Short mmCIF file of C-alpha atoms in Angstrom, two decimals:
data_model
loop_
_atom_site.label_atom_id
_atom_site.label_comp_id
_atom_site.label_asym_id
_atom_site.label_seq_id
_atom_site.Cartn_x
_atom_site.Cartn_y
_atom_site.Cartn_z
CA MET Y 419 54.17 92.34 -1.29
CA ILE Y 420 55.39 95.17 0.99
CA ARG Y 421 55.02 97.61 -1.43
CA THR Y 422 51.25 96.91 -1.92
CA LEU Y 423 51.02 96.89 1.60
CA TYR Y 424 52.64 99.99 1.92
CA ILE Y 425 50.30 101.47 -0.90
CA LEU Y 426 47.51 100.40 0.83
CA TYR Y 427 48.38 101.64 3.99
CA GLY Y 428 49.61 105.07 2.97
CA THR Y 429 45.82 105.49 1.10
CA ALA Y 430 44.67 105.17 4.19
CA VAL Y 431 46.23 107.51 6.01
CA LEU Y 432 45.77 109.95 3.42
CA LEU Y 433 41.94 109.22 3.37
CA GLY Y 434 41.94 109.41 7.52
CA LEU Y 435 43.72 112.69 7.24
CA SER Y 436 41.24 114.32 4.48
CA VAL Y 437 38.28 112.62 7.09
CA ALA Y 438 40.14 114.23 10.25
CA GLN Y 439 40.49 117.63 8.97
CA TYR Y 440 36.91 117.92 7.28
CA GLN Y 441 35.57 117.11 10.70
CA GLY Y 442 37.79 119.23 12.21
CA TRP Y 443 39.47 116.80 14.36
CA SER Y 444 42.59 118.45 16.81
CA LEU Y 445 45.22 117.07 19.46
CA ALA Y 446 43.59 119.74 21.77
CA THR Y 447 42.14 118.26 25.00
CA VAL Y 448 38.86 119.48 25.51
CA ASN Y 449 36.16 117.75 27.81
CA GLU Y 450 32.80 117.55 26.53
CA VAL Y 451 29.78 118.13 28.78
CA LYS Y 452 26.13 117.71 28.06
CA ASN Y 453 23.11 118.97 29.32
CA VAL Y 454 24.31 122.56 30.53
CA PRO Y 455 21.51 124.27 31.89
CA ARG Y 456 20.15 127.43 30.22
CA SER Y 457 20.53 129.42 33.51
CA VAL Y 458 24.39 129.47 32.81
CA ARG Y 459 23.63 132.43 30.15
CA ASP Y 460 22.23 134.65 32.90
CA ASN Y 461 24.41 132.94 36.33
CA PRO Y 462 27.96 132.05 34.71
CA GLY Y 463 29.19 131.60 37.79
CA SER Y 464 26.58 128.72 38.38
CA TYR Y 465 28.46 126.45 36.00
CA ARG Y 466 32.03 124.71 37.72
CA SER Y 467 34.58 124.37 35.00
CA VAL Y 468 36.56 120.97 34.64
CA TYR Y 469 39.50 122.95 34.77
CA SER Y 470 38.95 125.38 37.99
CA ALA Y 471 41.13 123.22 40.07
CA TYR Y 472 44.00 123.09 37.60
CA HIS Y 473 47.49 124.01 39.64
CA HIS Y 474 48.23 127.20 37.63
CA TYR Y 475 51.68 128.51 36.87
CA THR Y 476 53.40 130.97 39.60
CA GLY Y 477 56.34 132.39 38.04
CA GLY Y 478 59.07 132.65 35.61
CA LYS Y 479 62.91 131.45 35.59
CA MET J 726 73.15 64.44 -31.71
CA VAL J 727 70.11 66.36 -32.58
CA VAL J 728 66.70 65.71 -31.94
CA SER J 729 65.10 64.82 -35.29
CA ALA J 730 62.74 66.85 -36.65
CA GLY J 731 59.36 64.51 -36.36
CA GLY J 732 60.16 65.48 -32.36
CA THR J 733 60.86 61.93 -31.47
CA PRO J 734 62.71 62.26 -27.75
CA PRO J 735 66.06 61.36 -27.16
CA ALA J 736 66.42 57.57 -25.71
CA ARG J 737 66.79 57.83 -22.13
CA PRO J 738 70.27 57.62 -21.00
CA GLN J 739 71.52 54.27 -20.16
CA VAL J 740 73.87 53.49 -17.42
CA ARG J 741 77.14 51.50 -17.62
CA ALA J 742 78.36 49.02 -14.83
CA LEU J 743 81.49 48.20 -14.31
CA ASN J 744 83.48 46.83 -10.88
CA CYS J 745 86.05 48.69 -8.40
CA PRO J 746 89.18 47.21 -9.03
CA HIS J 747 89.82 47.22 -5.69
CA CYS J 748 87.00 45.88 -3.75
CA GLY J 749 84.82 44.57 -6.32
CA ALA J 750 81.83 46.46 -5.70
CA ALA J 751 79.65 47.57 -8.67
CA LEU J 752 80.22 50.75 -9.67
CA THR J 753 77.91 53.02 -11.81
CA LEU J 754 78.89 55.54 -14.89
CA ARG J 755 76.31 58.03 -15.65
CA SER J 756 78.15 60.69 -17.81
CA PHE J 757 78.59 58.36 -20.67
CA GLY J 758 82.64 58.95 -20.70
CA ASN J 759 82.54 62.46 -19.94
CA ALA J 760 83.62 61.58 -16.19
CA VAL J 761 87.54 61.86 -15.92
CA THR J 762 87.43 60.42 -12.22
CA VAL J 763 84.94 58.25 -10.62
CA VAL J 764 84.86 57.23 -6.96
CA CYS J 765 83.72 54.33 -5.41
CA GLU J 766 80.90 54.48 -2.88
CA SER J 767 81.78 51.17 -1.32
CA CYS J 768 85.66 51.45 -0.37
CA HIS J 769 86.45 55.50 -1.37
CA SER J 770 88.60 54.62 -3.90
CA ILE J 771 89.40 57.38 -6.50
CA LEU J 772 89.52 55.85 -9.77
CA ASP J 773 90.80 56.88 -13.35
CA ALA J 774 87.46 56.85 -15.52
CA LYS J 775 89.20 56.96 -18.54
CA ASP J 776 91.42 54.30 -18.14
CA ALA J 777 89.64 50.60 -19.81
CA ASN J 778 91.06 49.13 -16.33
CA LEU J 779 89.80 51.78 -13.76
CA GLN J 780 93.31 52.32 -12.29
CA ILE J 781 93.13 53.41 -8.48
CA LEU J 782 94.16 57.26 -8.35
CA GLN J 783 93.66 58.10 -4.71
CA GLN J 784 92.11 56.17 -1.46
CA PHE J 785 90.82 58.26 1.41
CA LYS J 786 88.97 57.25 4.60
CA ALA J 787 85.43 59.17 4.74
CA SER J 788 83.56 59.65 8.09
CA GLU J 789 79.93 57.71 8.15
CA ASP J 790 77.59 60.79 7.87
CA GLU J 791 78.58 61.91 4.65
CA LYS J 792 75.27 61.70 3.00
CA PRO J 793 74.58 63.74 0.11
CA LEU J 794 71.34 65.27 0.28
CA ILE J 795 70.52 64.54 -2.89
CA PRO J 796 71.14 60.81 -3.87
CA LEU J 797 73.38 60.36 -6.93
CA GLY J 798 71.42 59.24 -9.39
CA THR J 799 68.34 61.30 -8.67
CA ARG J 800 67.40 63.09 -11.55
CA GLY J 801 65.53 66.95 -11.81
CA LYS J 802 64.64 69.68 -13.75
CA ILE J 803 67.00 72.92 -13.47
CA ARG J 804 65.64 75.91 -15.56
CA GLY J 805 63.24 73.46 -17.46
CA ILE J 806 65.81 70.60 -18.55
CA GLU J 807 66.66 67.54 -17.10
CA TYR J 808 70.03 66.62 -15.13
CA GLU J 809 70.85 63.44 -13.06
CA VAL J 810 73.22 63.85 -10.03
CA ILE J 811 75.98 62.30 -10.59
CA GLY J 812 78.79 63.68 -7.85
CA PHE J 813 79.18 64.61 -4.96
CA GLN J 814 82.11 66.35 -2.93
CA ARG J 815 82.74 68.38 0.21
CA ARG J 816 84.97 71.33 0.16
CA THR J 817 86.37 73.11 3.21
CA ILE J 818 87.93 76.79 4.63
CA HIS J 819 89.27 77.58 7.75
CA VAL J 820 89.06 81.49 8.73
CA ASP J 821 90.47 82.16 12.08
CA GLY J 822 90.81 78.11 12.42
CA VAL J 823 87.62 77.34 12.28
CA PRO J 824 86.53 75.24 9.50
CA TYR J 825 83.64 75.93 7.23
CA SER J 826 82.27 73.13 4.90
CA TRP J 827 79.82 73.00 1.83
CA HIS J 828 78.63 70.53 -0.46
CA GLU J 829 78.75 70.63 -3.97
CA TYR J 830 76.82 68.46 -6.02
CA VAL J 831 77.60 67.42 -10.07
CA LEU J 832 75.01 67.51 -12.05
CA PHE J 833 75.23 66.16 -15.86
CA ASN J 834 72.57 66.25 -18.98
CA PRO J 835 74.30 64.13 -21.84
CA TYR J 836 72.87 67.45 -24.24
CA LYS J 837 73.95 70.06 -21.98
CA GLY J 838 76.79 68.68 -20.01
CA PHE J 839 77.50 69.50 -16.41
CA ARG J 840 76.37 72.01 -13.84
CA TYR J 841 76.60 72.11 -10.35
CA LEU J 842 74.40 72.57 -6.81
CA THR J 843 76.38 74.17 -4.05
CA GLU J 844 74.59 73.89 -0.58
CA TYR J 845 75.80 75.61 2.90
CA ASN J 846 73.88 75.64 5.75
CA GLY J 847 70.69 75.23 3.83
CA HIS J 848 71.65 77.85 0.94
CA TRP J 849 71.59 76.57 -2.28
CA ASN J 850 73.04 77.91 -5.66
CA ASP J 851 72.68 76.86 -9.49
CA CYS J 852 76.23 76.87 -11.08
CA SER J 853 77.47 76.60 -14.09
CA THR J 854 81.17 77.77 -15.83
CA LEU J 855 81.45 81.09 -17.49
CA LYS J 856 82.12 80.66 -21.61
CA ALA J 857 83.81 84.29 -20.80
CA LEU J 858 86.36 86.18 -18.45
CA PRO J 859 84.94 88.73 -16.03
CA GLU J 860 86.72 91.96 -16.31
CA ILE J 861 88.46 92.84 -13.11
CA LEU J 862 87.94 96.17 -12.01
CA PRO J 863 91.09 98.57 -10.30
CA TYR J 864 88.74 99.22 -6.89
CA SER J 865 89.31 98.73 -3.86
CA PRO J 866 87.94 96.29 -2.56
CA PRO J 867 88.31 94.90 -5.92
CA LYS J 868 85.16 94.66 -8.07
CA VAL J 869 84.19 92.35 -11.42
CA ARG J 870 82.12 93.22 -14.16
CA TYR J 871 80.36 90.37 -16.28
CA LEU J 872 77.45 90.83 -18.70
CA GLY J 873 77.05 94.34 -17.60
CA GLU J 874 76.80 93.47 -13.85
CA THR J 875 79.14 94.75 -11.35
CA TYR J 876 80.10 92.25 -8.76
CA LYS J 877 81.68 93.09 -5.24
CA HIS J 878 84.46 90.78 -3.76
CA PHE J 879 83.23 88.91 -0.69
CA GLN J 880 85.75 86.53 0.38
CA THR J 881 89.11 84.50 -0.73
CA ALA J 882 90.11 81.51 1.16
CA LYS J 883 91.57 78.39 0.25
CA ALA J 884 89.34 75.25 0.19
CA GLY J 885 90.37 72.05 0.74
CA THR J 886 88.37 69.12 -0.73
CA SER J 887 87.33 66.74 1.79
CA PHE J 888 85.46 64.29 0.40
CA VAL J 889 84.13 62.92 -2.91
CA LEU J 890 81.61 60.81 -4.13
CA GLY J 891 80.67 59.75 -7.87
CA GLU J 892 82.00 61.23 -11.17
CA PHE J 893 83.65 64.22 -11.71
CA PRO J 894 84.36 65.51 -15.12
CA TRP J 895 88.31 66.70 -13.47
CA GLN J 896 91.02 65.38 -12.04
CA VAL J 897 89.41 65.16 -8.45
CA ARG J 898 91.78 64.41 -5.46
CA VAL J 899 90.76 64.58 -1.36
CA GLY J 900 93.11 66.91 0.12
CA GLU J 901 93.34 69.15 -3.44
CA THR J 902 93.30 73.03 -2.63
CA ALA J 903 92.05 75.79 -4.63
CA VAL J 904 92.27 79.50 -3.89
CA VAL J 905 88.30 80.37 -4.15
CA THR J 906 87.18 83.97 -4.55
CA ASP J 907 83.82 84.93 -4.54
CA TYR J 908 82.10 88.28 -5.95
CA VAL J 909 78.59 88.88 -5.05
CA SER J 910 75.69 90.91 -7.09
CA PRO J 911 72.79 89.13 -5.33
CA PRO J 912 71.19 86.99 -6.17
CA ARG J 913 74.38 86.17 -8.09
CA VAL J 914 77.86 84.96 -7.29
CA LEU J 915 80.64 84.89 -9.37
CA SER J 916 83.72 82.30 -8.08
CA SER J 917 87.00 81.92 -9.11
CA GLU J 918 89.03 79.10 -8.24
CA GLN J 919 92.91 79.16 -8.78
CA THR J 920 94.75 75.79 -8.87
CA GLY J 921 98.38 76.30 -9.59
CA GLN J 922 98.37 78.58 -12.46
CA GLU J 923 94.83 77.53 -13.79
CA VAL J 924 91.76 79.91 -13.21
CA THR J 925 88.35 78.56 -13.22
CA TRP J 926 85.21 81.08 -13.45
CA SER J 927 81.67 79.90 -12.65
CA MET J 928 78.45 81.92 -11.71
CA GLY J 929 76.00 80.91 -9.45
CA GLU J 930 72.50 82.16 -9.06
CA TYR J 931 70.58 81.86 -5.15
CA MET J 932 67.75 79.12 -4.71
CA SER J 933 66.05 78.39 -1.99
CA GLY J 934 66.06 74.91 -0.54
CA LYS J 935 62.20 74.58 -1.55
CA ASP J 936 63.08 75.01 -5.31
CA VAL J 937 65.48 72.50 -5.07
CA TRP J 938 63.59 69.66 -3.57
CA LYS J 939 60.65 70.73 -6.00
CA ALA J 940 63.27 70.43 -9.05
CA PHE J 941 64.37 66.93 -7.82
CA HIS J 942 61.14 65.73 -6.26
CA LEU J 943 62.69 64.66 -3.13
CA PRO J 944 60.48 63.89 -0.06
CA GLY J 945 60.28 65.71 3.25
CA ASP J 946 61.76 69.01 3.54
CA PRO J 947 64.73 70.63 3.09
CA PRO J 948 67.31 71.82 6.16
CA GLU J 949 66.39 75.02 7.37
CA ALA J 950 68.55 78.15 5.77
CA VAL J 951 70.89 79.32 8.68
CA GLY J 952 71.94 83.09 8.65
CA VAL J 953 72.34 85.19 5.37
CA TYR J 954 74.25 83.64 2.74
CA GLU J 955 76.31 85.88 0.68
CA ASN J 956 74.47 85.96 -2.64
CA GLN J 957 71.04 85.69 -1.00
CA PRO J 958 68.54 88.02 -2.36
CA SER J 959 67.24 90.65 0.14
CA PRO J 960 63.39 90.11 1.08
CA VAL J 961 63.21 93.78 1.52
CA SER J 962 66.22 95.82 -0.37
CA SER J 963 64.24 95.87 -3.41
CA GLU J 964 61.06 97.09 -1.43
CA ALA J 965 63.20 99.77 0.29
CA ALA J 966 63.62 101.74 -2.83
CA THR J 967 60.02 101.53 -4.09
CA ILE J 968 58.48 102.38 -1.05
CA TRP J 969 60.92 105.48 -0.99
CA ALA J 970 59.38 106.03 -4.42
CA ALA J 971 56.12 105.57 -2.85
CA PHE J 972 56.65 107.59 -0.15
CA ALA J 973 57.47 110.36 -2.44
CA ALA J 974 54.60 110.08 -4.07
CA PHE J 975 52.40 110.13 -0.58
CA LEU J 976 54.54 113.21 -0.04
CA LEU J 977 53.23 115.01 -2.92
CA LEU J 978 49.85 114.01 -2.20
CA LEU J 979 50.04 115.40 1.23
CA VAL J 980 51.17 118.79 0.36
CA LEU J 981 48.46 118.88 -2.40
CA THR J 982 46.10 117.64 0.23
CA MET J 983 47.20 120.11 2.61
CA SER J 984 47.22 122.98 0.04
CA ALA J 985 43.44 121.79 -0.76
CA PHE J 986 42.24 121.79 2.65
CA ASP J 987 44.03 125.29 3.00
CA LEU J 988 42.44 127.32 0.04
CA SER J 989 38.76 125.60 1.10
CA ALA J 990 38.76 125.94 4.87
CA GLY J 991 36.80 128.81 6.15
CA LYS J 992 38.87 129.85 8.32
CA ALA J 993 35.93 132.34 9.50
CA GLN J 994 35.85 134.91 12.20
CA VAL J 995 32.31 133.86 14.07
CA PHE J 996 33.14 135.81 17.43
CA THR J 997 35.69 138.43 18.73
CA GLY J 998 35.49 140.27 22.06
CA TYR J 999 37.75 142.73 24.06
CA PHE J 1000 38.06 141.97 27.73
CA LYS J 1001 39.56 143.09 31.07
CA PHE J 1002 40.49 141.18 33.82
CA ASN J 1003 41.16 142.65 37.38
CA SER J 1004 42.93 140.32 39.44
CA ASN J 1005 42.83 142.45 42.55
CA GLN J 1006 39.28 142.32 42.72
CA ARG J 1007 37.64 139.41 44.60
CA GLY J 1008 34.23 137.88 43.81
CA ASP J 1009 33.16 135.71 40.76
CA SER J 1010 34.76 136.48 38.16
CA SER J 1011 32.87 134.55 35.65
CA PHE J 1012 30.70 136.13 32.68
CA VAL J 1013 29.29 134.73 29.46
CA THR J 1014 29.94 136.47 25.55
CA ASP J 1015 27.18 137.52 23.24
CA GLU J 1016 25.58 134.93 21.14
CA PHE J 1017 27.18 133.68 17.88
CA GLU J 1018 26.32 131.46 14.99
CA ILE J 1019 28.58 128.65 14.08
CA ARG J 1020 27.58 127.37 10.28
CA GLY J 1021 28.38 124.83 8.11
CA HIS J 1022 29.29 121.15 8.55
CA THR J 1023 30.59 120.01 12.08
CA SER J 1024 34.54 121.34 12.03
CA ASN J 1025 37.05 122.53 14.45
CA VAL J 1026 36.73 125.98 16.24
CA GLU J 1027 39.77 128.18 17.05
CA VAL J 1028 40.05 129.82 20.38
CA ASP J 1029 42.73 132.86 20.08
CA THR J 1030 43.63 134.55 23.13
CA SER J 1031 45.53 137.66 23.05
CA THR J 1032 47.05 139.44 25.97
CA ASP J 1033 48.98 142.17 27.37
CA LEU J 1034 50.57 140.06 29.69
CA ASN J 1035 54.28 141.40 31.07
CA ASN J 1036 55.99 138.91 33.62
CA ARG J 1037 52.69 137.22 34.75
CA TRP J 1038 50.41 134.54 34.15
CA ILE J 1039 46.65 134.38 33.78
CA TYR J 1040 44.65 131.23 33.17
CA LEU J 1041 41.18 131.31 31.37
CA ASN J 1042 38.62 128.70 31.61
CA TYR J 1043 36.69 128.32 28.78
CA ALA J 1044 33.31 127.13 28.02
CA LEU J 1045 31.90 126.96 24.48
CA ILE J 1046 27.98 126.20 25.18
CA ASN J 1047 25.78 125.56 22.47
CA GLU J 1048 22.36 127.46 23.46
CA ASP J 1049 20.28 124.99 21.79
CA THR J 1050 21.49 121.75 22.88
CA GLY J 1051 23.14 122.61 26.61
CA GLN J 1052 26.30 121.03 24.86
CA ALA J 1053 29.52 122.15 26.17
CA PHE J 1054 33.52 121.89 25.15
CA ASP J 1055 34.62 123.10 28.30
CA PHE J 1056 38.87 123.96 28.43
CA GLY J 1057 41.29 125.71 30.24
CA ARG J 1058 44.39 127.46 28.73
CA GLU J 1059 46.96 129.19 30.75
CA VAL J 1060 48.58 132.08 29.13
CA SER J 1061 52.21 133.52 30.76
CA TYR J 1062 55.04 135.62 29.26
CA TYR J 1063 57.77 136.00 31.51
CA HIS J 1064 61.15 137.36 30.52
CA GLY J 1065 64.25 139.22 31.87
CA TYR J 1066 67.93 139.80 32.04
CA ASP J 1067 70.45 137.60 34.56
CA SER J 1068 74.19 136.36 33.88
CA ASP J 1069 73.43 134.22 31.02
CA GLY J 1070 72.07 137.19 29.14
CA SER J 1071 68.27 137.59 28.03
CA TRP J 1072 65.95 135.36 28.53
CA SER J 1073 61.82 135.03 27.80
CA GLU J 1074 59.67 132.07 28.48
CA GLY J 1075 55.79 131.66 27.15
CA ASN J 1076 54.09 133.77 25.05
CA ALA J 1077 51.32 136.06 25.85
CA ASN J 1078 49.25 134.84 23.21
CA ASP J 1079 47.71 131.30 22.92
CA SER J 1080 45.77 129.31 20.33
CA VAL J 1081 43.86 126.01 20.81
CA ALA J 1082 41.58 124.12 18.14
CA VAL J 1083 38.30 122.72 20.06
CA PRO J 1084 37.83 119.83 17.74
CA LYS J 1085 34.59 118.59 16.01
CA VAL J 1086 32.11 121.41 16.93
CA PRO J 1087 28.60 121.12 15.23
CA PRO J 1088 26.89 123.95 13.50
CA GLY J 1089 24.60 125.73 15.90
CA ARG J 1090 24.15 129.03 18.09
CA TYR J 1091 27.09 129.46 20.89
CA TYR J 1092 28.36 131.29 23.72
CA LEU J 1093 31.61 131.66 25.60
CA ARG J 1094 31.67 131.32 29.17
CA VAL J 1095 35.34 132.99 30.29
CA GLU J 1096 36.27 132.51 33.85
CA PRO J 1097 39.56 134.29 34.60
CA GLU J 1098 42.07 133.66 37.48
CA GLY J 1099 45.14 135.40 38.43
CA ASP J 1100 47.42 135.88 41.23
CA PRO J 1101 46.00 138.73 43.50
CA GLY J 1102 47.90 141.65 42.98
CA TYR J 1103 48.66 141.72 39.31
CA GLY J 1104 46.26 144.13 38.82
CA VAL J 1105 44.71 144.54 35.21
CA THR J 1106 44.99 142.48 31.93
CA TYR J 1107 43.54 143.33 29.06
CA TYR J 1108 42.80 140.37 26.28
CA THR J 1109 41.03 139.72 23.37
CA VAL J 1110 39.33 136.45 22.49
CA THR J 1111 38.83 135.89 18.79
CA ILE J 1112 37.15 132.78 17.50
CA ARG J 1113 36.97 130.86 14.29
CA ARG J 1114 35.67 127.87 12.58
CA ASP J 1115 36.98 125.25 10.28
CA VAL J 1116 40.77 126.51 10.86
CA PRO J 1117 43.23 123.42 9.25
CA GLN J 1118 45.45 121.64 11.68
CA TYR J 1119 48.83 121.49 10.86
CA SER J 1120 49.45 119.32 13.57
CA LEU J 1121 47.53 116.37 11.76
CA TYR J 1122 49.27 116.76 8.42
CA ALA J 1123 52.69 116.25 10.82
CA LEU J 1124 51.22 113.44 12.17
CA ALA J 1125 50.63 111.93 8.87
CA PHE J 1126 53.68 112.74 7.44
CA GLY J 1127 55.12 110.72 10.65
CA ALA J 1128 52.84 107.84 9.86
CA LEU J 1129 54.11 108.10 6.29
CA LEU J 1130 57.50 107.77 7.08
CA LEU J 1131 57.57 105.24 9.68
CA PRO J 1132 57.44 102.43 7.16
CA ALA J 1133 59.73 103.43 4.87
CA ILE J 1134 62.71 103.49 7.91
CA VAL J 1135 61.29 100.87 9.06
CA VAL J 1136 61.88 98.70 5.68
CA THR J 1137 64.93 100.43 5.01
CA TRP J 1138 66.48 99.70 8.61
CA ARG J 1139 65.65 95.99 8.08
CA SER J 1140 67.55 96.06 4.53
CA LEU J 1141 70.37 97.73 6.34
CA SER J 1142 70.09 95.00 8.90
CA PHE J 1143 69.98 92.27 6.16
CA GLU J 1144 73.24 93.26 4.46
CA HIS J 1145 75.08 94.32 7.95
CA LEU J 1146 74.68 90.63 8.49
CA ARG J 1147 75.48 89.41 4.77
CA TRP J 1148 78.60 91.54 4.66
CA ALA J 1149 79.82 90.48 8.64
CA GLU J 1150 80.46 87.11 7.03
CA SER J 1151 82.59 88.19 4.26
CA ASP J 1152 86.42 90.01 4.22
CA HIS J 1153 85.11 93.45 4.36
CA PRO J 1154 82.81 93.39 7.57
CA PRO J 1155 80.83 96.53 8.48
CA ILE J 1156 82.66 98.90 10.26
CA SER J 1157 81.04 98.22 13.71
CA LEU J 1158 82.07 94.52 13.54
CA ASN J 1159 85.89 95.73 13.12
CA VAL J 1160 85.64 97.89 16.46
CA GLY J 1161 84.24 94.77 17.91
CA ASP J 1162 86.83 92.91 16.64
CA ASP J 1163 89.64 95.22 17.72
CA GLU J 1164 88.34 95.10 21.34
#
């Protein structure tokens, strides 16, 4: 019983992995923005990046 | 007696009625003279069943609550053969001063002879005496081999008979003792009983209470099994081995899948650009790249950043923007690389290069908006941005590996826990219990 469940589960994991690889899933954090105006092409400064307020690293050891 | 060729079923066994010489109560003999002793249910006199006058061999005082779970006279089928319950006894061992009792039922079939059912805390065993002696193997702890199967020593204890009822094929007495040694190979157990110079071997096979109830058509439900019994088959031990075998097969499939995707993945470079960022310059640092086309099916897009950073950092706000739909994938990447030398020796931190995979990017015409940031005074940083589509992500394989491994570990852990509970009750408890005992 457990073996059958595991085989079904493992098959699902491998199928899921194949779909994820084919569709290009990734673990990266990316913000999706809709309807960015075409004017950004000519005026890049008009776009406000979601990550621009990020607190940056300021030094090494 | 032999069944006739015509298939006429044997006559149903008849019982012989007698009276107890002590109290006069009616006695029922069900074993056709095969019993050596019979116990009066009324006055608990143990009588010599081989004696025509039923000589009284012993009398004992019984507590009121000693009622067999399977009443004497009940018939049931064990391994397809009908047996009748003719005797019942309670036996007790003492471990560290604590009494542990189990019950034994004597079963009889006029053609097959005797067999026994034992019950302890809701765990049942179907037992029969051995026709040959097991081979004792020179191991410590001891092992025995019987019919090609090896049994591990579980427990040796002195068992005393504390209650008897019905008929027995031996000279039973309340208070008699025997050294009982159990060897287990679940679901079987080999038991030796030594009384003086006489040793009797028997084999038991684990039965669930439900199966016993079904075999004897008993009303209600059997008592719930408590704990793990010495030869109780583990519900997961056999599964653990097959799950690891399945895991190995899945691992092979995972490697094949990885190879297939690695070979078939486009990994096509769709853009590369070499840029310069001067953090000393004030004002807007953002810019956009030339347009590039991402072809094929929806896939990931890997953005690689390669810099000449040296004890500095740079932060890059990226936006991959679809020229036609206005859909943007916005993400930020900090790239920093520091190194030096101190009292501990040389050290380094971070990396001058960075890579990120943007998930599920549909095909289309794109451009990249870049907005670099850095500490004023750092000066000029040169960096290259390279974009590829359809690049295999090994982190997903690592996740799948973990997902496949986890159930195998859980099943193995459950199997080990079950065995731990089993052997905790033995003469060879797991090491952790020994430590606990010492404390």
